[in-house]
PDB file of C-alpha atoms in Angstrom:
ATOM      1  CA  MET V  29       3.283 -13.755 -29.761  1.00 48.00           C
ATOM      2  CA  MET V  30       0.729 -12.401 -31.842  1.00 45.00           C
ATOM      3  CA  GLN V  31      -1.858 -12.604 -28.965  1.00 50.00           C
ATOM      4  CA  LYS V  32       0.572 -11.044 -26.982  1.00 52.00           C
ATOM      5  CA  THR V  33       0.440  -7.853 -29.319  1.00 49.00           C
ATOM      6  CA  GLY V  34      -2.818  -8.099 -29.695  1.00 48.00           C
ATOM      7  CA  LEU V  35      -3.460  -7.171 -26.669  1.00 54.00           C
ATOM      8  CA  LEU V  36      -1.199  -4.655 -26.153  1.00 53.00           C
ATOM      9  CA  ILE V  37      -2.482  -2.744 -28.982  1.00 46.00           C
ATOM     10  CA  SER V  38      -5.815  -3.250 -27.804  1.00 52.00           C
ATOM     11  CA  CYS V  39      -5.012  -2.235 -24.272  1.00 54.00           C
ATOM     12  CA  LEU V  40      -3.252   1.049 -26.301  1.00 53.00           C
ATOM     13  CA  MET V  41      -6.219   1.903 -28.408  1.00 48.00           C
ATOM     14  CA  LEU V  42      -8.609   1.843 -25.283  1.00 55.00           C
ATOM     15  CA  ALA V  43      -6.191   4.334 -23.293  1.00 52.00           C
ATOM     16  CA  GLY V  44      -6.242   6.299 -26.304  1.00 50.00           C
ATOM     17  CA  ILE V  45      -9.771   7.049 -25.914  1.00 50.00           C
ATOM     18  CA  LEU V  46      -9.771   8.958 -22.488  1.00 53.00           C
ATOM     19  CA  MET V  47      -6.770  10.909 -23.229  1.00 59.00           C
ATOM     20  CA  LEU V  48      -7.596  14.508 -22.420  1.00 59.00           C
ATOM     21  CA  THR V  49      -9.624  17.023 -24.154  1.00 58.00           C
ATOM     22  CA  GLY V  50     -10.090  20.457 -23.971  1.00 54.00           C
ATOM     23  CA  GLN V  51     -13.967  19.935 -22.594  1.00 53.00           C
ATOM     24  CA  GLN V  52     -12.625  17.450 -19.921  1.00 64.00           C
ATOM     25  CA  ARG V  53     -10.578  19.869 -19.024  1.00 64.00           C
ATOM     26  CA  ASN V  54     -13.075  21.703 -18.336  1.00 66.00           C
ATOM     27  CA  ASP V  55     -15.340  19.219 -16.462  1.00 71.00           C
ATOM     28  CA  PRO V  56     -14.932  18.831 -12.730  1.00 68.00           C
ATOM     29  CA  PHE V  57     -16.194  15.292 -13.286  1.00 82.00           C
ATOM     30  CA  ALA V  58     -14.405  13.770 -15.812  1.00 87.00           C
ATOM     31  CA  TYR V  59     -11.780  12.197 -13.671  1.00 92.00           C
ATOM     32  CA  LYS V  60     -13.986   9.540 -13.110  1.00 93.00           C
ATOM     33  CA  GLN V  61     -13.699   7.794 -16.067  1.00 92.00           C
ATOM     34  CA  TYR V  62      -9.853   8.207 -15.810  1.00 93.00           C
ATOM     35  CA  TYR V  63      -9.989   6.380 -11.909  1.00 96.00           C
ATOM     36  CA  THR V  64     -12.642   3.894 -13.101  1.00 94.00           C
ATOM     37  CA  LEU V  65     -10.369   2.301 -16.192  1.00 94.00           C
ATOM     38  CA  ALA V  66      -7.495   2.948 -13.846  1.00 95.00           C
ATOM     39  CA  GLU V  67      -9.051   0.609 -10.600  1.00 96.00           C
ATOM     40  CA  GLN V  68      -9.636  -1.872 -13.615  1.00 95.00           C
ATOM     41  CA  PHE V  69      -6.258  -2.170 -14.548  1.00 95.00           C
ATOM     42  CA  TYR V  70      -5.150  -2.102 -11.399  1.00 96.00           C
ATOM     43  CA  ASN V  71      -6.853  -4.609 -10.235  1.00 96.00           C
ATOM     44  CA  SER V  72      -6.356  -6.819 -13.129  1.00 93.00           C
ATOM     45  CA  PRO V  73      -6.575 -10.411 -12.204  1.00 93.00           C
ATOM     46  CA  ASP V  74      -3.448 -11.335 -14.402  1.00 93.00           C
ATOM     47  CA  PRO V  75      -1.238  -8.186 -13.760  1.00 92.00           C
ATOM     48  CA  THR V  76       1.325  -7.595 -16.329  1.00 93.00           C
ATOM     49  CA  ASP V  77       3.643  -4.837 -17.318  1.00 93.00           C
ATOM     50  CA  VAL V  78       1.001  -3.486 -19.675  1.00 92.00           C
ATOM     51  CA  THR V  79      -2.022  -3.161 -17.177  1.00 93.00           C
ATOM     52  CA  ASP V  80       0.709  -1.945 -14.414  1.00 95.00           C
ATOM     53  CA  SER V  81       1.322   0.898 -17.406  1.00 93.00           C
ATOM     54  CA  LEU V  82      -2.167   2.161 -18.513  1.00 93.00           C
ATOM     55  CA  ALA V  83      -3.342   2.193 -14.724  1.00 95.00           C
ATOM     56  CA  MET V  84      -0.398   4.609 -13.882  1.00 96.00           C
ATOM     57  CA  LEU V  85      -1.424   5.880 -17.110  1.00 94.00           C
ATOM     58  CA  ASN V  86      -4.688   6.666 -15.937  1.00 94.00           C
ATOM     59  CA  TYR V  87      -4.281   7.676 -12.751  1.00 96.00           C
ATOM     60  CA  ARG V  88      -1.823  10.439 -13.794  1.00 96.00           C
ATOM     61  CA  GLN V  89      -4.920  11.409 -16.057  1.00 94.00           C
ATOM     62  CA  ALA V  90      -7.181  11.514 -12.692  1.00 95.00           C
ATOM     63  CA  ILE V  91      -4.308  13.342 -10.998  1.00 96.00           C
ATOM     64  CA  SER V  92      -4.057  16.113 -13.644  1.00 94.00           C
ATOM     65  CA  LEU V  93      -8.047  17.100 -13.339  1.00 94.00           C
ATOM     66  CA  LEU V  94      -8.176  16.168  -9.402  1.00 94.00           C
ATOM     67  CA  LYS V  95      -5.677  19.117  -8.700  1.00 93.00           C
ATOM     68  CA  GLN V  96      -6.968  20.969 -11.362  1.00 91.00           C
ATOM     69  CA  HIS V  97     -10.394  21.227  -9.968  1.00 86.00           C
ATOM     70  CA  LYS V  98      -9.809  20.157  -6.149  1.00 86.00           C
ATOM     71  CA  THR V  99     -13.158  18.133  -6.387  1.00 84.00           C
ATOM     72  CA  ASN V 100     -12.272  14.903  -4.562  1.00 92.00           C
ATOM     73  CA  ASP V 101      -8.515  14.979  -2.522  1.00 94.00           C
ATOM     74  CA  THR V 102      -9.444  11.403  -0.934  1.00 95.00           C
ATOM     75  CA  LEU V 103      -9.101  10.290  -4.386  1.00 96.00           C
ATOM     76  CA  LEU V 104      -6.373  12.085  -5.157  1.00 97.00           C
ATOM     77  CA  ALA V 105      -4.290  10.901  -2.280  1.00 97.00           C
ATOM     78  CA  THR V 106      -5.323   7.122  -3.307  1.00 97.00           C
ATOM     79  CA  CYS V 107      -3.970   7.737  -6.861  1.00 98.00           C
ATOM     80  CA  TYR V 108      -0.633   9.179  -5.656  1.00 98.00           C
ATOM     81  CA  THR V 109      -0.946   6.158  -3.108  1.00 98.00           C
ATOM     82  CA  ARG V 110      -1.690   3.165  -6.002  1.00 98.00           C
ATOM     83  CA  ILE V 111       0.833   4.721  -8.858  1.00 98.00           C
ATOM     84  CA  GLY V 112       3.371   4.540  -5.516  1.00 98.00           C
ATOM     85  CA  ILE V 113       2.158   0.804  -4.472  1.00 98.00           C
ATOM     86  CA  LEU V 114       2.665  -0.145  -8.852  1.00 98.00           C
ATOM     87  CA  CYS V 115       6.637   1.403  -8.435  1.00 98.00           C
ATOM     88  CA  GLN V 116       7.398  -0.338  -5.567  1.00 97.00           C
ATOM     89  CA  ALA V 117       5.616  -3.723  -7.095  1.00 95.00           C
ATOM     90  CA  LYS V 118       8.851  -3.237  -9.278  1.00 95.00           C
ATOM     91  CA  ASN V 119      11.025  -2.256  -7.027  1.00 96.00           C
ATOM     92  CA  ASP V 120      11.668   0.484  -7.240  1.00 97.00           C
ATOM     93  CA  ASP V 121      11.296   2.038  -4.360  1.00 97.00           C
ATOM     94  CA  ALA V 122      13.022   5.105  -4.790  1.00 97.00           C
ATOM     95  CA  ALA V 123       9.826   6.607  -6.896  1.00 97.00           C
ATOM     96  CA  ALA V 124       7.627   5.023  -4.838  1.00 98.00           C
ATOM     97  CA  LEU V 125       8.091   7.243  -1.525  1.00 98.00           C
ATOM     98  CA  VAL V 126       7.932  10.032  -4.299  1.00 98.00           C
ATOM     99  CA  HIS V 127       4.325   8.817  -4.701  1.00 98.00           C
ATOM    100  CA  PHE V 128       3.726   7.785  -1.051  1.00 98.00           C
ATOM    101  CA  ALA V 129       5.003  11.986   0.154  1.00 98.00           C
ATOM    102  CA  LEU V 130       3.246  13.431  -2.544  1.00 98.00           C
ATOM    103  CA  ALA V 131      -0.427  11.492  -1.208  1.00 97.00           C
ATOM    104  CA  THR V 132       0.900  12.500   2.304  1.00 97.00           C
ATOM    105  CA  SER V 133       1.728  16.003   1.253  1.00 96.00           C
ATOM    106  CA  LEU V 134      -1.736  16.582   1.350  1.00 95.00           C
ATOM    107  CA  LYS V 135      -2.009  16.804   4.737  1.00 92.00           C
ATOM    108  CA  ASN V 136      -0.836  19.958   5.000  1.00 90.00           C
ATOM    109  CA  THR V 137      -2.148  21.411   1.485  1.00 87.00           C
ATOM    110  CA  ARG V 138      -5.778  19.844   2.208  1.00 83.00           C
ATOM    111  CA  PRO V 139      -6.896  20.904   5.450  1.00 81.00           C
ATOM    112  CA  GLY V 140      -9.493  18.533   6.984  1.00 85.00           C
ATOM    113  CA  LEU V 141      -9.425  15.078   5.284  1.00 91.00           C
ATOM    114  CA  PRO V 142      -9.526  12.137   7.766  1.00 92.00           C
ATOM    115  CA  ASP V 143      -6.016  10.705   9.320  1.00 94.00           C
ATOM    116  CA  SER V 144      -7.340   7.541   8.065  1.00 95.00           C
ATOM    117  CA  VAL V 145      -6.579   8.509   4.301  1.00 96.00           C
ATOM    118  CA  PHE V 146      -2.556   8.682   5.264  1.00 97.00           C
ATOM    119  CA  PHE V 147      -2.613   5.641   6.568  1.00 98.00           C
ATOM    120  CA  LYS V 148      -1.822   3.428   3.713  1.00 98.00           C
ATOM    121  CA  PRO V 149       1.084   5.903   2.108  1.00 98.00           C
ATOM    122  CA  LEU V 150       2.569   5.908   5.381  1.00 98.00           C
ATOM    123  CA  LEU V 151       1.976   2.114   5.916  1.00 98.00           C
ATOM    124  CA  PHE V 152       4.052   1.536   2.350  1.00 98.00           C
ATOM    125  CA  SER V 153       6.429   4.212   2.876  1.00 98.00           C
ATOM    126  CA  GLY V 154       7.874   2.386   5.571  1.00 98.00           C
ATOM    127  CA  ALA V 155       7.486  -0.539   4.051  1.00 97.00           C
ATOM    128  CA  SER V 156      10.051   0.546   0.863  1.00 98.00           C
ATOM    129  CA  TYR V 157      12.904   2.105   3.629  1.00 98.00           C
ATOM    130  CA  TYR V 158      12.804  -1.571   5.281  1.00 97.00           C
ATOM    131  CA  SER V 159      13.297  -2.863   1.959  1.00 96.00           C
ATOM    132  CA  LEU V 160      15.840  -0.575   1.433  1.00 97.00           C
ATOM    133  CA  SER V 161      17.704  -1.545   4.792  1.00 95.00           C
ATOM    134  CA  ASN V 162      16.669   2.100   6.172  1.00 97.00           C
ATOM    135  CA  PHE V 163      15.281   0.835   9.682  1.00 96.00           C
ATOM    136  CA  ASP V 164      14.763   3.922  11.217  1.00 97.00           C
ATOM    137  CA  SER V 165      13.238   5.419   8.727  1.00 98.00           C
ATOM    138  CA  ALA V 166      10.766   2.484   8.319  1.00 98.00           C
ATOM    139  CA  LEU V 167      10.363   2.415  12.395  1.00 97.00           C
ATOM    140  CA  TYR V 168       9.081   6.527  12.034  1.00 98.00           C
ATOM    141  CA  PHE V 169       6.866   5.898   8.939  1.00 98.00           C
ATOM    142  CA  PHE V 170       4.934   2.839  10.466  1.00 98.00           C
ATOM    143  CA  LYS V 171       4.855   4.407  13.887  1.00 98.00           C
ATOM    144  CA  LYS V 172       2.910   7.189  12.040  1.00 98.00           C
ATOM    145  CA  ALA V 173       0.682   4.462  10.459  1.00 98.00           C
ATOM    146  CA  GLU V 174      -0.200   2.542  13.919  1.00 98.00           C
ATOM    147  CA  ALA V 175      -1.440   6.426  15.341  1.00 97.00           C
ATOM    148  CA  ILE V 176      -3.814   6.026  13.082  1.00 97.00           C
ATOM    149  CA  ALA V 177      -4.572   2.732  13.352  1.00 96.00           C
ATOM    150  CA  ASP V 178      -5.190   2.864  17.162  1.00 96.00           C
ATOM    151  CA  ILE V 179      -7.678   5.636  15.869  1.00 95.00           C
ATOM    152  CA  TYR V 180      -9.133   3.221  13.228  1.00 93.00           C
ATOM    153  CA  PRO V 181      -8.904   0.089  14.422  1.00 86.00           C
ATOM    154  CA  MET V 182     -10.909  -1.549  11.403  1.00 88.00           C
ATOM    155  CA  VAL V 183      -8.281   0.372   8.974  1.00 94.00           C
ATOM    156  CA  ASP V 184      -7.616  -1.493   5.806  1.00 94.00           C
ATOM    157  CA  GLU V 185      -4.110  -3.576   5.654  1.00 95.00           C
ATOM    158  CA  ALA V 186      -3.786  -3.228   9.438  1.00 96.00           C
ATOM    159  CA  GLU V 187      -2.743  -6.660   9.533  1.00 96.00           C
ATOM    160  CA  ARG V 188      -0.052  -5.708   7.610  1.00 96.00           C
ATOM    161  CA  LEU V 189       1.310  -2.790   9.655  1.00 97.00           C
ATOM    162  CA  TYR V 190       1.616  -5.117  12.375  1.00 97.00           C
ATOM    163  CA  ASN V 191       3.147  -7.969  10.208  1.00 96.00           C
ATOM    164  CA  LYS V 192       6.561  -5.649   8.733  1.00 97.00           C
ATOM    165  CA  MET V 193       6.534  -3.991  12.637  1.00 97.00           C
ATOM    166  CA  GLY V 194       6.901  -7.634  14.097  1.00 97.00           C
ATOM    167  CA  ALA V 195       9.369  -8.316  10.644  1.00 96.00           C
ATOM    168  CA  LEU V 196      11.341  -5.208  11.564  1.00 97.00           C
ATOM    169  CA  PHE V 197      12.176  -5.611  15.181  1.00 97.00           C
ATOM    170  CA  TYR V 198      12.591  -9.471  14.126  1.00 96.00           C
ATOM    171  CA  GLN V 199      15.329  -8.569  11.465  1.00 94.00           C
ATOM    172  CA  THR V 200      16.958  -6.441  14.303  1.00 94.00           C
ATOM    173  CA  GLY V 201      17.030  -9.197  17.322  1.00 95.00           C
ATOM    174  CA  ASN V 202      13.733  -7.357  19.449  1.00 97.00           C
ATOM    175  CA  TYR V 203      11.882 -10.889  19.486  1.00 96.00           C
ATOM    176  CA  LYS V 204       9.974  -9.354  22.420  1.00 96.00           C
ATOM    177  CA  GLN V 205       8.830  -6.630  20.759  1.00 97.00           C
ATOM    178  CA  ALA V 206       8.456  -8.677  17.230  1.00 96.00           C
ATOM    179  CA  ILE V 207       6.068 -11.006  18.902  1.00 95.00           C
ATOM    180  CA  ASN V 208       3.763  -7.919  20.387  1.00 97.00           C
ATOM    181  CA  TYR V 209       3.193  -7.028  16.778  1.00 97.00           C
ATOM    182  CA  TYR V 210       2.916 -10.418  15.511  1.00 96.00           C
ATOM    183  CA  GLN V 211      -0.091 -11.332  17.789  1.00 96.00           C
ATOM    184  CA  PRO V 212      -2.266  -8.377  16.632  1.00 95.00           C
ATOM    185  CA  ALA V 213      -1.301  -9.340  12.825  1.00 95.00           C
ATOM    186  CA  ILE V 214      -2.329 -13.316  13.870  1.00 95.00           C
ATOM    187  CA  VAL V 215      -5.630 -12.347  15.415  1.00 95.00           C
ATOM    188  CA  ILE V 216      -6.196 -10.508  11.920  1.00 95.00           C
ATOM    189  CA  PHE V 217      -5.282 -12.905   9.601  1.00 94.00           C
ATOM    190  CA  GLU V 218      -7.331 -16.072  11.161  1.00 94.00           C
ATOM    191  CA  ALA V 219     -10.513 -13.114  11.041  1.00 94.00           C
ATOM    192  CA  LEU V 220      -9.422 -12.188   7.549  1.00 93.00           C
ATOM    193  CA  ASN V 221      -9.370 -16.394   7.514  1.00 94.00           C
ATOM    194  CA  ASN V 222      -5.787 -15.796   5.676  1.00 93.00           C
ATOM    195  CA  PRO V 223      -4.383 -18.880   6.094  1.00 93.00           C
ATOM    196  CA  ARG V 224      -1.216 -18.139   3.967  1.00 93.00           C
ATOM    197  CA  GLY V 225      -0.860 -14.348   6.251  1.00 93.00           C
ATOM    198  CA  LEU V 226      -1.403 -16.325   9.166  1.00 92.00           C
ATOM    199  CA  VAL V 227       1.251 -19.296   8.829  1.00 93.00           C
ATOM    200  CA  SER V 228       3.911 -17.340   7.651  1.00 93.00           C
ATOM    201  CA  THR V 229       3.211 -14.963  10.709  1.00 94.00           C
ATOM    202  CA  LEU V 230       3.011 -17.750  13.143  1.00 93.00           C
ATOM    203  CA  ASN V 231       5.833 -18.893  12.193  1.00 93.00           C
ATOM    204  CA  PHE V 232       7.929 -16.292  12.501  1.00 93.00           C
ATOM    205  CA  CYS V 233       6.177 -15.432  16.042  1.00 93.00           C
ATOM    206  CA  ALA V 234       7.169 -18.775  16.730  1.00 92.00           C
ATOM    207  CA  GLU V 235      11.057 -18.622  15.984  1.00 94.00           C
ATOM    208  CA  ALA V 236      11.243 -15.215  18.113  1.00 92.00           C
ATOM    209  CA  TYR V 237       9.673 -17.539  21.039  1.00 91.00           C
ATOM    210  CA  MET V 238      12.523 -20.092  20.318  1.00 93.00           C
ATOM    211  CA  TYR V 239      15.162 -16.852  20.239  1.00 92.00           C
ATOM    212  CA  LEU V 240      13.795 -16.081  23.711  1.00 92.00           C
ATOM    213  CA  LYS V 241      14.293 -19.643  24.792  1.00 92.00           C
ATOM    214  CA  GLU V 242      10.417 -19.845  25.746  1.00 91.00           C
ATOM    215  CA  MET V 243       9.657 -23.171  24.012  1.00 91.00           C
ATOM    216  CA  ASN V 244       6.526 -23.566  25.773  1.00 87.00           C
ATOM    217  CA  GLN V 245       5.290 -20.719  23.815  1.00 87.00           C
ATOM    218  CA  CYS V 246       7.075 -21.654  21.035  1.00 87.00           C
ATOM    219  CA  GLU V 247       5.945 -25.386  20.514  1.00 88.00           C
ATOM    220  CA  SER V 248       1.630 -24.288  21.032  1.00 86.00           C
ATOM    221  CA  LEU V 249       2.426 -22.289  18.106  1.00 85.00           C
ATOM    222  CA  VAL V 250       3.724 -24.948  16.272  1.00 84.00           C
ATOM    223  CA  LYS V 251       1.198 -27.387  16.737  1.00 80.00           C
TER     224      LYS V 251
END
């Protein structure tokens, strides 16, 4: 208990060092220190409620400066998306969707950003709607993300998109379409040497073949 309390105090003190000052508010590049610290907490090898909260705090500080100075719109979208992902991890999909929407709204307010910037907020918006069992909205956002993946086939987390779309069609009983999306996910999981994702997707794909009574393909995947 003493160790946890000490860690909390240390983290809060560290975050407090970087509170906005008048000088920092006038520095168009001061966002970098907040973003760097936020990333350290976000990518913590042992995440806790404390590290997540401190990540959010510093992302918000970075957002404040990025909005004020308009120095890095790509990073602004990333900060909104990161906060949304942290909210999603806490099962607060309503808050997550707000932040994903703030990220995607930059397409209209900050023209010139590449479409690849909006892939993750669209993907994770679909995931939140999927968690809320709002499958129509989930498909809408997944399709928007898929259109970007078609242009940028190496976009990060494309395998998550295809796996989620496969799961959506599997859930709604469209097993042929589920297989169509599970297959590219399998290819990417293999390329990434991700056995956990690969085995899970192979199992669901095999089950989809089973429901279609295509037992040869089912058995091949099981083997």
